[in-house]
Amino acid sequence: MMKNGLISWLEKEHIAHECEIDKVLGAMAFVVRQDGHIKFQGANAVFEKLLGWTNYQWSQGMDAAHLLPPEALDKFGNMLDRASRKVFVEFSDNIHFRTLMGAIIRCHVHVCCISSSQSTARFVLRASYNKQAQIKEALFTEALRQSRVNCWYWDMSQGSIMFFNTDLPEQPYAGIPFMNEECVSFENFPQGMVDVLNFAGEYRTQFMDFVKKLLSRDQSGDLSLELALETDDGRLIWVSFTGQIVRDAKHTPEYVMGTWKNITDQKVNEQQQQHNNYLMGTLVKESLYDITVNLNKNFFVADNSLEKWMEETRVFSPYYDQAIRELVNERVIKSDRQKLLDFFDLDTLRGLPEDENFSIEYQRKYNGKMNWFKVTINTFCLDEFSD
């Protein structure tokens, strides 16, 4: 009864008169959404003072676009959608507002739907604003812009985490929001973040273990973690996290500050090198082939047999055409060079049938003497790598 009486008073008065209840509830506003159009049709003195719209005639209504920046309108609309489904149930989120002077402030907003029909829904909104925290956030964000470092901050008392991004991608990573905006927050951390992101393989468990270590009273120093996230279109994005725990006087973890970095290119290069090492270790050292050519990756390896019989060192090169041309020009007599280059042409090699041998003979100088050499090629496929 008391709850319904308060709601009725708020709706009837459009929160137009300041009274003692303002000191208890803080900044409040009355919002109406009709046929998809959102208007603020009432506000108390605390809300007016917060945004600078003092003594505004709220009975005329104010379009939400005057109070919210464009990027916040959709988020606020979605919040009203959720609230309108359950009358008298409160929903909360962080929403950016625009003051009369144009400044953008982030408020923690609570919304309660008091009536809902097919075309019209009415809401009571309560906003809280921590000016000191946002000044620190603004200074911190500016410092990050200057240093070009991606950071994250976990306030353990509030259960929220914020990501500051100074390295925005040209093409956003769908499904990984903290990598697409300058500042993104997750409530109810870590579960709130885990519910949003798609971790590849066992990295969800590794991430939760990383969080548990940050919460541990015995943990000290920096912690680091590398994990893979999957985008909506199936790409793997690798991210490196570091974190350092800050404790209060009782040695209880209070908050965590750290850095994060997109290391996808580095990981791809590492995996390619592992692939190359496999070829060198398995195919080259344990086979009779003098030269191994990967037709898909356009690189080749000269193995130990060359080192043993030709008294030359092992060669590895990702630039196949250039390396073959240098070897031919250095070791083959001029009249046989083009014949050998045509033989080693990548398009020619790709057209050879699998598991068949093809040979060519040529002349070169070896130990000061002219000698005949024969090259035999055999093509095969590695099922593991589809090459």
mmCIF file of C-alpha atoms in Angstrom:
data_model
loop_
_atom_site.group_PDB
_atom_site.id
_atom_site.type_symbol
_atom_site.label_atom_id
_atom_site.label_comp_id
_atom_site.label_asym_id
_atom_site.label_seq_id
_atom_site.Cartn_x
_atom_site.Cartn_y
_atom_site.Cartn_z
ATOM 1 C CA MET A 1 0.000 0.000 0.000
ATOM 2 C CA MET A 2 2.786 2.379 0.948
ATOM 3 C CA LYS A 3 4.689 1.454 -2.212
ATOM 4 C CA ASN A 4 1.672 1.986 -4.434
ATOM 5 C CA GLY A 5 0.898 5.245 -2.644
ATOM 6 C CA LEU A 6 4.422 6.554 -3.283
ATOM 7 C CA ILE A 7 4.294 5.506 -6.944
ATOM 8 C CA SER A 8 0.892 7.181 -7.353
ATOM 9 C CA TRP A 9 2.217 10.377 -5.825
ATOM 10 C CA LEU A 10 5.265 10.341 -8.089
ATOM 11 C CA GLU A 11 3.093 9.826 -11.168
ATOM 12 C CA LYS A 12 0.490 12.408 -10.166
ATOM 13 C CA GLU A 13 2.936 15.149 -9.227
ATOM 14 C CA HIS A 14 5.405 14.329 -12.019
ATOM 15 C CA ILE A 15 8.077 14.686 -9.346
ATOM 16 C CA ALA A 16 7.745 18.461 -9.741
ATOM 17 C CA HIS A 17 7.919 19.448 -6.058
ATOM 18 C CA GLU A 18 10.987 19.075 -3.878
ATOM 19 C CA CYS A 19 10.452 17.597 -0.447
ATOM 20 C CA GLU A 20 12.263 15.501 2.122
ATOM 21 C CA ILE A 21 11.963 12.395 -0.047
ATOM 22 C CA ASP A 22 14.581 13.854 -2.419
ATOM 23 C CA LYS A 23 17.227 13.513 0.281
ATOM 24 C CA VAL A 24 16.416 9.825 0.536
ATOM 25 C CA LEU A 25 15.940 8.880 -3.109
ATOM 26 C CA GLY A 26 18.248 11.409 -4.808
ATOM 27 C CA ALA A 27 17.847 12.466 -8.448
ATOM 28 C CA MET A 28 14.540 11.242 -9.850
ATOM 29 C CA ALA A 29 12.601 11.679 -13.094
ATOM 30 C CA PHE A 30 9.329 10.546 -14.615
ATOM 31 C CA VAL A 31 9.667 9.016 -18.105
ATOM 32 C CA VAL A 32 6.979 8.142 -20.658
ATOM 33 C CA ARG A 33 7.499 6.038 -23.761
ATOM 34 C CA GLN A 34 4.656 6.276 -26.236
ATOM 35 C CA ASP A 35 4.756 4.532 -29.620
ATOM 36 C CA GLY A 36 8.521 4.154 -29.273
ATOM 37 C CA HIS A 37 9.107 7.852 -28.535
ATOM 38 C CA ILE A 38 10.776 8.544 -25.149
ATOM 39 C CA LYS A 39 10.121 11.748 -23.171
ATOM 40 C CA PHE A 40 11.059 12.965 -19.692
ATOM 41 C CA GLN A 41 7.865 14.498 -18.286
ATOM 42 C CA GLY A 42 8.905 15.250 -14.733
ATOM 43 C CA ALA A 43 11.993 15.698 -12.540
ATOM 44 C CA ASN A 44 12.769 16.668 -8.977
ATOM 45 C CA ALA A 45 15.155 19.457 -7.992
ATOM 46 C CA VAL A 46 18.075 17.035 -7.464
ATOM 47 C CA PHE A 47 17.761 15.696 -11.027
ATOM 48 C CA GLU A 48 17.456 19.244 -12.406
ATOM 49 C CA LYS A 49 20.555 20.380 -10.526
ATOM 50 C CA LEU A 50 22.532 17.315 -11.633
ATOM 51 C CA LEU A 51 21.957 18.029 -15.351
ATOM 52 C CA GLY A 52 21.588 21.808 -15.144
ATOM 53 C CA TRP A 53 17.940 21.944 -16.309
ATOM 54 C CA THR A 54 16.679 23.926 -13.313
ATOM 55 C CA ASN A 55 13.108 25.279 -13.370
ATOM 56 C CA TYR A 56 12.315 23.555 -16.661
ATOM 57 C CA GLN A 57 8.606 23.169 -17.442
ATOM 58 C CA TRP A 58 8.589 19.384 -17.432
ATOM 59 C CA SER A 59 4.860 19.214 -18.065
ATOM 60 C CA GLN A 60 5.679 20.057 -21.687
ATOM 61 C CA GLY A 61 7.986 17.065 -21.789
ATOM 62 C CA MET A 62 11.590 16.847 -22.948
ATOM 63 C CA ASP A 63 12.727 14.499 -25.698
ATOM 64 C CA ALA A 64 15.249 11.915 -24.461
ATOM 65 C CA ALA A 65 17.672 12.999 -27.207
ATOM 66 C CA HIS A 66 18.219 16.289 -25.295
ATOM 67 C CA LEU A 67 19.358 14.459 -22.164
ATOM 68 C CA LEU A 68 21.190 11.448 -23.607
ATOM 69 C CA PRO A 69 24.026 11.405 -26.171
ATOM 70 C CA PRO A 70 23.297 9.406 -29.370
ATOM 71 C CA GLU A 71 25.329 6.364 -28.274
ATOM 72 C CA ALA A 72 23.302 6.130 -25.025
ATOM 73 C CA LEU A 73 19.815 6.313 -26.576
ATOM 74 C CA ASP A 74 19.710 2.685 -27.750
ATOM 75 C CA LYS A 75 21.067 1.411 -24.440
ATOM 76 C CA PHE A 76 18.468 3.418 -22.505
ATOM 77 C CA GLY A 77 15.705 2.226 -24.850
ATOM 78 C CA ASN A 78 16.727 -1.400 -24.311
ATOM 79 C CA MET A 79 16.699 -0.802 -20.558
ATOM 80 C CA LEU A 80 13.118 0.519 -20.767
ATOM 81 C CA ASP A 81 12.166 -2.508 -22.880
ATOM 82 C CA ARG A 82 13.332 -4.862 -20.126
ATOM 83 C CA ALA A 83 11.656 -2.838 -17.402
ATOM 84 C CA SER A 84 8.311 -2.613 -19.220
ATOM 85 C CA ARG A 85 7.967 -6.400 -19.213
ATOM 86 C CA LYS A 86 7.778 -6.529 -15.399
ATOM 87 C CA VAL A 87 5.801 -3.760 -13.715
ATOM 88 C CA PHE A 88 7.166 -2.585 -10.328
ATOM 89 C CA VAL A 89 10.440 -4.519 -10.805
ATOM 90 C CA GLU A 90 13.569 -2.364 -10.727
ATOM 91 C CA PHE A 91 16.270 -2.594 -13.411
ATOM 92 C CA SER A 92 19.636 -0.833 -13.235
ATOM 93 C CA ASP A 93 22.507 -0.002 -15.574
ATOM 94 C CA ASN A 94 25.124 2.668 -16.250
ATOM 95 C CA ILE A 95 23.771 5.355 -18.599
ATOM 96 C CA HIS A 96 25.527 8.440 -19.975
ATOM 97 C CA PHE A 97 23.613 11.734 -19.693
ATOM 98 C CA ARG A 98 24.284 15.100 -21.303
ATOM 99 C CA THR A 99 24.069 18.219 -19.120
ATOM 100 C CA LEU A 100 22.659 21.551 -20.259
ATOM 101 C CA MET A 101 26.242 22.774 -20.825
ATOM 102 C CA GLY A 102 27.016 19.737 -22.998
ATOM 103 C CA ALA A 103 29.193 17.743 -20.580
ATOM 104 C CA ILE A 104 28.754 13.942 -20.583
ATOM 105 C CA ILE A 105 28.389 12.263 -17.182
ATOM 106 C CA ARG A 106 27.870 8.593 -16.377
ATOM 107 C CA CYS A 107 25.115 7.798 -13.875
ATOM 108 C CA HIS A 108 24.041 4.549 -12.321
ATOM 109 C CA VAL A 109 20.355 4.471 -13.223
ATOM 110 C CA HIS A 110 17.515 2.502 -11.636
ATOM 111 C CA VAL A 111 14.285 2.236 -13.647
ATOM 112 C CA CYS A 112 10.912 0.931 -12.487
ATOM 113 C CA CYS A 113 7.906 0.588 -14.808
ATOM 114 C CA ILE A 114 4.719 1.758 -13.066
ATOM 115 C CA SER A 115 2.266 1.088 -15.904
ATOM 116 C CA SER A 116 2.440 -0.527 -19.309
ATOM 117 C CA SER A 117 0.029 -0.894 -22.217
ATOM 118 C CA GLN A 118 0.396 -1.794 -25.858
ATOM 119 C CA SER A 119 1.389 1.751 -26.883
ATOM 120 C CA THR A 120 2.392 3.556 -23.679
ATOM 121 C CA ALA A 121 4.622 2.756 -20.717
ATOM 122 C CA ARG A 122 5.421 4.983 -17.734
ATOM 123 C CA PHE A 123 8.592 4.747 -15.675
ATOM 124 C CA VAL A 124 10.143 6.217 -12.551
ATOM 125 C CA LEU A 125 13.886 6.773 -12.908
ATOM 126 C CA ARG A 126 16.402 7.235 -10.106
ATOM 127 C CA ALA A 127 20.001 8.268 -10.903
ATOM 128 C CA SER A 128 23.145 8.357 -8.773
ATOM 129 C CA TYR A 129 26.322 10.170 -9.747
ATOM 130 C CA ASN A 130 29.776 9.941 -8.152
ATOM 131 C CA LYS A 131 31.517 13.125 -9.236
ATOM 132 C CA GLN A 132 34.857 12.345 -7.592
ATOM 133 C CA ALA A 133 35.041 8.891 -9.171
ATOM 134 C CA GLN A 134 34.273 10.244 -12.626
ATOM 135 C CA ILE A 135 36.872 13.004 -12.342
ATOM 136 C CA LYS A 136 39.432 10.286 -11.588
ATOM 137 C CA GLU A 137 38.073 8.241 -14.481
ATOM 138 C CA ALA A 138 38.350 11.199 -16.874
ATOM 139 C CA LEU A 139 41.918 11.930 -15.782
ATOM 140 C CA PHE A 140 42.809 8.246 -16.018
ATOM 141 C CA THR A 141 41.291 7.995 -19.494
ATOM 142 C CA GLU A 142 43.201 11.044 -20.677
ATOM 143 C CA ALA A 143 46.429 9.620 -19.246
ATOM 144 C CA LEU A 144 45.785 6.407 -21.170
ATOM 145 C CA ARG A 145 45.243 8.335 -24.390
ATOM 146 C CA GLN A 146 48.578 10.028 -23.887
ATOM 147 C CA SER A 147 50.422 6.802 -23.034
ATOM 148 C CA ARG A 148 48.631 4.668 -25.667
ATOM 149 C CA VAL A 149 48.127 1.796 -23.202
ATOM 150 C CA ASN A 150 44.995 -0.336 -22.890
ATOM 151 C CA CYS A 151 44.037 -0.712 -19.222
ATOM 152 C CA TRP A 152 41.357 -2.253 -17.068
ATOM 153 C CA TYR A 153 40.162 -1.478 -13.544
ATOM 154 C CA TRP A 154 38.232 -3.809 -11.249
ATOM 155 C CA ASP A 155 36.512 -2.241 -8.249
ATOM 156 C CA MET A 156 35.960 -5.244 -5.985
ATOM 157 C CA SER A 157 33.648 -3.375 -3.600
ATOM 158 C CA GLN A 158 31.253 -2.490 -6.441
ATOM 159 C CA GLY A 159 31.725 -5.716 -8.403
ATOM 160 C CA SER A 160 32.215 -3.789 -11.645
ATOM 161 C CA ILE A 161 35.062 -3.728 -14.153
ATOM 162 C CA MET A 162 35.965 -1.048 -16.700
ATOM 163 C CA PHE A 163 38.074 -1.425 -19.855
ATOM 164 C CA PHE A 164 39.869 1.584 -21.321
ATOM 165 C CA ASN A 165 40.812 1.139 -24.967
ATOM 166 C CA THR A 166 43.332 3.392 -26.723
ATOM 167 C CA ASP A 167 43.755 1.138 -29.755
ATOM 168 C CA LEU A 168 40.398 0.933 -31.538
ATOM 169 C CA PRO A 169 40.256 -1.488 -34.495
ATOM 170 C CA GLU A 170 39.290 -0.299 -37.960
ATOM 171 C CA GLN A 171 36.866 -3.221 -38.195
ATOM 172 C CA PRO A 172 35.111 -3.940 -34.856
ATOM 173 C CA TYR A 173 35.345 -7.422 -33.356
ATOM 174 C CA ALA A 174 31.715 -8.568 -33.169
ATOM 175 C CA GLY A 175 31.041 -10.189 -29.809
ATOM 176 C CA ILE A 176 34.052 -8.639 -28.004
ATOM 177 C CA PRO A 177 32.671 -5.247 -26.861
ATOM 178 C CA PHE A 178 35.587 -4.088 -24.713
ATOM 179 C CA MET A 179 37.859 -4.075 -27.789
ATOM 180 C CA ASN A 180 35.557 -1.805 -29.838
ATOM 181 C CA GLU A 181 34.885 1.226 -27.579
ATOM 182 C CA GLU A 182 37.066 3.703 -25.684
ATOM 183 C CA CYS A 183 35.442 2.793 -22.374
ATOM 184 C CA VAL A 184 33.281 -0.281 -21.625
ATOM 185 C CA SER A 185 32.070 -1.557 -18.253
ATOM 186 C CA PHE A 186 30.743 -4.915 -17.058
ATOM 187 C CA GLU A 187 28.611 -5.286 -13.962
ATOM 188 C CA ASN A 188 28.640 -8.337 -11.694
ATOM 189 C CA PHE A 189 32.237 -9.153 -12.594
ATOM 190 C CA PRO A 190 33.482 -11.751 -13.427
ATOM 191 C CA GLN A 191 30.219 -13.568 -14.268
ATOM 192 C CA GLY A 192 28.775 -10.556 -16.072
ATOM 193 C CA MET A 193 31.763 -10.508 -18.422
ATOM 194 C CA VAL A 194 31.880 -14.284 -18.854
ATOM 195 C CA ASP A 195 28.220 -14.305 -19.912
ATOM 196 C CA VAL A 196 28.960 -11.839 -22.736
ATOM 197 C CA LEU A 197 32.248 -13.144 -24.146
ATOM 198 C CA ASN A 198 32.724 -16.388 -26.073
ATOM 199 C CA PHE A 199 35.903 -18.001 -24.748
ATOM 200 C CA ALA A 200 37.644 -20.506 -27.019
ATOM 201 C CA GLY A 201 38.262 -23.978 -25.609
ATOM 202 C CA GLU A 202 39.332 -24.118 -21.964
ATOM 203 C CA TYR A 203 40.130 -20.413 -21.703
ATOM 204 C CA ARG A 204 36.909 -19.677 -19.801
ATOM 205 C CA THR A 205 38.160 -21.901 -16.967
ATOM 206 C CA GLN A 206 41.639 -20.343 -17.150
ATOM 207 C CA PHE A 207 40.109 -16.870 -16.935
ATOM 208 C CA MET A 208 38.107 -17.800 -13.825
ATOM 209 C CA ASP A 209 41.284 -19.249 -12.267
ATOM 210 C CA PHE A 210 43.007 -15.932 -13.038
ATOM 211 C CA VAL A 211 40.227 -14.069 -11.180
ATOM 212 C CA LYS A 212 40.449 -16.445 -8.196
ATOM 213 C CA LYS A 213 44.167 -15.716 -7.903
ATOM 214 C CA LEU A 214 43.414 -11.984 -7.917
ATOM 215 C CA LEU A 215 40.990 -12.540 -5.039
ATOM 216 C CA SER A 216 43.456 -14.617 -3.044
ATOM 217 C CA ARG A 217 44.844 -13.085 0.135
ATOM 218 C CA ASP A 218 48.117 -14.922 -0.448
ATOM 219 C CA GLN A 219 48.684 -13.636 -3.977
ATOM 220 C CA SER A 220 51.192 -10.824 -4.500
ATOM 221 C CA GLY A 221 52.883 -9.148 -7.439
ATOM 222 C CA ASP A 222 51.711 -9.027 -11.043
ATOM 223 C CA LEU A 223 49.652 -11.775 -12.646
ATOM 224 C CA SER A 224 49.409 -12.416 -16.367
ATOM 225 C CA LEU A 225 47.181 -14.461 -18.654
ATOM 226 C CA GLU A 226 46.867 -15.096 -22.381
ATOM 227 C CA LEU A 227 43.534 -16.324 -23.693
ATOM 228 C CA ALA A 228 41.636 -16.736 -26.952
ATOM 229 C CA LEU A 229 38.193 -15.242 -27.588
ATOM 230 C CA GLU A 230 35.971 -16.152 -30.510
ATOM 231 C CA THR A 231 34.177 -13.450 -32.513
ATOM 232 C CA ASP A 232 30.642 -13.821 -33.842
ATOM 233 C CA ASP A 233 32.051 -14.662 -37.281
ATOM 234 C CA GLY A 234 34.287 -17.437 -35.898
ATOM 235 C CA ARG A 235 37.646 -15.635 -35.794
ATOM 236 C CA LEU A 236 40.010 -16.203 -32.861
ATOM 237 C CA ILE A 237 41.282 -13.074 -31.117
ATOM 238 C CA TRP A 238 44.127 -13.500 -28.635
ATOM 239 C CA VAL A 239 44.311 -11.124 -25.664
ATOM 240 C CA SER A 240 47.023 -10.751 -23.039
ATOM 241 C CA PHE A 241 46.022 -9.543 -19.542
ATOM 242 C CA THR A 242 48.163 -8.339 -16.650
ATOM 243 C CA GLY A 243 46.785 -7.475 -13.224
ATOM 244 C CA GLN A 244 48.092 -6.090 -9.942
ATOM 245 C CA ILE A 245 46.152 -6.292 -6.676
ATOM 246 C CA VAL A 246 45.782 -3.221 -4.440
ATOM 247 C CA ARG A 247 44.913 -4.027 -0.816
ATOM 248 C CA ASP A 248 43.486 -2.027 2.067
ATOM 249 C CA ALA A 249 44.988 -1.660 5.544
ATOM 250 C CA LYS A 250 43.631 -5.091 6.523
ATOM 251 C CA HIS A 251 45.390 -6.661 3.530
ATOM 252 C CA THR A 252 42.029 -7.356 1.875
ATOM 253 C CA PRO A 253 41.963 -7.067 -1.950
ATOM 254 C CA GLU A 254 40.288 -3.729 -2.733
ATOM 255 C CA TYR A 255 40.747 -3.249 -6.454
ATOM 256 C CA VAL A 256 42.826 -4.487 -9.376
ATOM 257 C CA MET A 257 44.501 -2.426 -12.062
ATOM 258 C CA GLY A 258 46.148 -3.889 -15.119
ATOM 259 C CA THR A 259 46.793 -3.718 -18.840
ATOM 260 C CA TRP A 260 45.463 -5.692 -21.777
ATOM 261 C CA LYS A 261 46.718 -6.083 -25.327
ATOM 262 C CA ASN A 262 45.604 -7.658 -28.590
ATOM 263 C CA ILE A 263 48.335 -10.229 -29.371
ATOM 264 C CA THR A 264 46.583 -12.020 -32.238
ATOM 265 C CA ASP A 265 49.294 -11.225 -34.812
ATOM 266 C CA GLN A 266 51.983 -12.411 -32.412
ATOM 267 C CA LYS A 267 50.151 -15.680 -31.766
ATOM 268 C CA VAL A 268 49.581 -16.324 -35.461
ATOM 269 C CA ASN A 269 53.295 -15.809 -36.100
ATOM 270 C CA GLU A 270 54.173 -18.167 -33.242
ATOM 271 C CA GLN A 271 51.868 -20.840 -34.614
ATOM 272 C CA GLN A 272 53.345 -20.408 -38.095
ATOM 273 C CA GLN A 273 56.830 -20.794 -36.630
ATOM 274 C CA GLN A 274 55.758 -23.954 -34.817
ATOM 275 C CA HIS A 275 54.459 -25.234 -38.130
ATOM 276 C CA ASN A 276 57.773 -24.407 -39.767
ATOM 277 C CA ASN A 277 59.714 -26.059 -36.947
ATOM 278 C CA TYR A 278 57.614 -29.189 -37.374
ATOM 279 C CA LEU A 279 58.492 -29.314 -41.035
ATOM 280 C CA MET A 280 62.163 -28.778 -40.326
ATOM 281 C CA GLY A 281 62.247 -31.267 -37.474
ATOM 282 C CA THR A 282 60.107 -34.058 -38.877
ATOM 283 C CA LEU A 283 60.333 -33.788 -42.625
ATOM 284 C CA VAL A 284 63.837 -32.460 -43.092
ATOM 285 C CA LYS A 285 65.982 -34.091 -40.410
ATOM 286 C CA GLU A 286 64.387 -37.519 -40.737
ATOM 287 C CA SER A 287 63.936 -37.655 -44.515
ATOM 288 C CA LEU A 288 66.149 -38.090 -47.529
ATOM 289 C CA TYR A 289 64.928 -34.939 -49.219
ATOM 290 C CA ASP A 290 67.460 -32.193 -49.786
ATOM 291 C CA ILE A 291 64.867 -29.417 -50.109
ATOM 292 C CA THR A 292 61.347 -29.251 -48.699
ATOM 293 C CA VAL A 293 58.944 -26.796 -50.338
ATOM 294 C CA ASN A 294 55.581 -25.878 -48.815
ATOM 295 C CA LEU A 295 53.461 -24.970 -51.853
ATOM 296 C CA ASN A 296 50.722 -23.250 -49.868
ATOM 297 C CA LYS A 297 52.986 -21.140 -47.661
ATOM 298 C CA ASN A 298 55.613 -20.392 -50.368
ATOM 299 C CA PHE A 299 58.647 -21.244 -48.273
ATOM 300 C CA PHE A 300 61.355 -23.881 -48.535
ATOM 301 C CA VAL A 301 63.943 -25.543 -46.309
ATOM 302 C CA ALA A 302 67.314 -27.026 -47.268
ATOM 303 C CA ASP A 303 68.155 -29.866 -44.906
ATOM 304 C CA ASN A 304 71.147 -31.626 -43.361
ATOM 305 C CA SER A 305 71.950 -33.636 -46.454
ATOM 306 C CA LEU A 306 73.037 -30.454 -48.176
ATOM 307 C CA GLU A 307 75.044 -29.542 -45.122
ATOM 308 C CA LYS A 308 76.673 -32.967 -45.099
ATOM 309 C CA TRP A 309 77.339 -33.616 -48.796
ATOM 310 C CA MET A 310 77.693 -30.090 -50.112
ATOM 311 C CA GLU A 311 79.461 -28.659 -47.058
ATOM 312 C CA GLU A 312 76.880 -25.904 -46.925
ATOM 313 C CA THR A 313 74.696 -24.668 -44.082
ATOM 314 C CA ARG A 314 71.004 -25.296 -43.711
ATOM 315 C CA VAL A 315 68.808 -22.696 -45.404
ATOM 316 C CA PHE A 316 65.333 -21.547 -44.382
ATOM 317 C CA SER A 317 63.483 -18.831 -46.274
ATOM 318 C CA PRO A 318 59.876 -17.601 -46.446
ATOM 319 C CA TYR A 319 60.638 -15.950 -49.798
ATOM 320 C CA TYR A 320 60.635 -18.941 -52.094
ATOM 321 C CA ASP A 321 61.056 -17.250 -55.494
ATOM 322 C CA GLN A 322 63.855 -15.021 -54.291
ATOM 323 C CA ALA A 323 65.708 -17.823 -52.504
ATOM 324 C CA ILE A 324 65.514 -20.264 -55.463
ATOM 325 C CA ARG A 325 66.725 -17.564 -57.869
ATOM 326 C CA GLU A 326 69.678 -16.725 -55.603
ATOM 327 C CA LEU A 327 70.661 -20.393 -55.268
ATOM 328 C CA VAL A 328 70.399 -21.029 -59.016
ATOM 329 C CA ASN A 329 72.325 -17.902 -59.988
ATOM 330 C CA GLU A 330 75.049 -18.708 -57.460
ATOM 331 C CA ARG A 331 75.557 -22.426 -58.137
ATOM 332 C CA VAL A 332 74.334 -23.334 -61.638
ATOM 333 C CA ILE A 333 76.113 -22.636 -64.903
ATOM 334 C CA LYS A 334 74.479 -19.886 -66.950
ATOM 335 C CA SER A 335 73.162 -22.139 -69.734
ATOM 336 C CA ASP A 336 71.194 -24.309 -67.269
ATOM 337 C CA ARG A 337 69.770 -21.572 -65.021
ATOM 338 C CA GLN A 338 66.484 -20.860 -66.783
ATOM 339 C CA LYS A 339 65.795 -24.583 -67.199
ATOM 340 C CA LEU A 340 66.165 -25.069 -63.457
ATOM 341 C CA LEU A 341 64.082 -21.971 -62.601
ATOM 342 C CA ASP A 342 61.266 -23.255 -64.804
ATOM 343 C CA PHE A 343 61.499 -26.634 -63.099
ATOM 344 C CA PHE A 344 61.182 -25.056 -59.629
ATOM 345 C CA ASP A 345 58.394 -22.651 -60.603
ATOM 346 C CA LEU A 346 55.657 -22.816 -57.949
ATOM 347 C CA ASP A 347 52.818 -23.011 -60.451
ATOM 348 C CA THR A 348 54.612 -25.892 -62.152
ATOM 349 C CA LEU A 349 55.124 -27.706 -58.844
ATOM 350 C CA ARG A 350 51.476 -27.241 -57.840
ATOM 351 C CA GLY A 351 50.407 -28.877 -61.080
ATOM 352 C CA LEU A 352 52.429 -32.044 -60.512
ATOM 353 C CA PRO A 353 50.519 -35.240 -59.636
ATOM 354 C CA GLU A 354 50.886 -36.454 -56.057
ATOM 355 C CA ASP A 355 53.330 -39.252 -55.165
ATOM 356 C CA GLU A 356 55.162 -39.197 -58.494
ATOM 357 C CA ASN A 357 58.821 -38.433 -59.156
ATOM 358 C CA PHE A 358 60.094 -35.820 -61.619
ATOM 359 C CA SER A 359 63.787 -35.226 -62.374
ATOM 360 C CA ILE A 360 66.058 -32.702 -64.054
ATOM 361 C CA GLU A 361 69.818 -32.672 -64.638
ATOM 362 C CA TYR A 362 72.073 -29.622 -64.632
ATOM 363 C CA GLN A 363 75.724 -28.619 -64.342
ATOM 364 C CA ARG A 364 77.457 -26.591 -61.679
ATOM 365 C CA LYS A 365 80.912 -26.007 -60.319
ATOM 366 C CA TYR A 366 81.738 -27.914 -57.145
ATOM 367 C CA ASN A 367 85.134 -27.763 -55.430
ATOM 368 C CA GLY A 368 86.536 -25.998 -58.497
ATOM 369 C CA LYS A 369 85.359 -28.672 -60.929
ATOM 370 C CA MET A 370 82.399 -28.862 -63.301
ATOM 371 C CA ASN A 371 79.969 -31.564 -62.124
ATOM 372 C CA TRP A 372 76.618 -32.946 -63.193
ATOM 373 C CA PHE A 373 73.775 -32.956 -60.670
ATOM 374 C CA LYS A 374 70.347 -34.482 -60.738
ATOM 375 C CA VAL A 375 67.314 -33.112 -58.856
ATOM 376 C CA THR A 376 64.364 -35.396 -58.178
ATOM 377 C CA ILE A 377 61.025 -34.009 -56.965
ATOM 378 C CA ASN A 378 58.320 -35.946 -55.151
ATOM 379 C CA THR A 379 55.042 -34.240 -54.132
ATOM 380 C CA PHE A 380 52.939 -35.332 -51.162
ATOM 381 C CA CYS A 381 50.277 -33.967 -48.813
ATOM 382 C CA LEU A 382 50.407 -33.495 -45.053
ATOM 383 C CA ASP A 383 46.887 -34.296 -43.845
ATOM 384 C CA GLU A 384 47.520 -32.571 -40.518
ATOM 385 C CA PHE A 385 48.166 -29.228 -42.162
ATOM 386 C CA SER A 386 46.208 -29.717 -45.434
ATOM 387 C CA ASP A 387 49.369 -28.728 -47.395
#
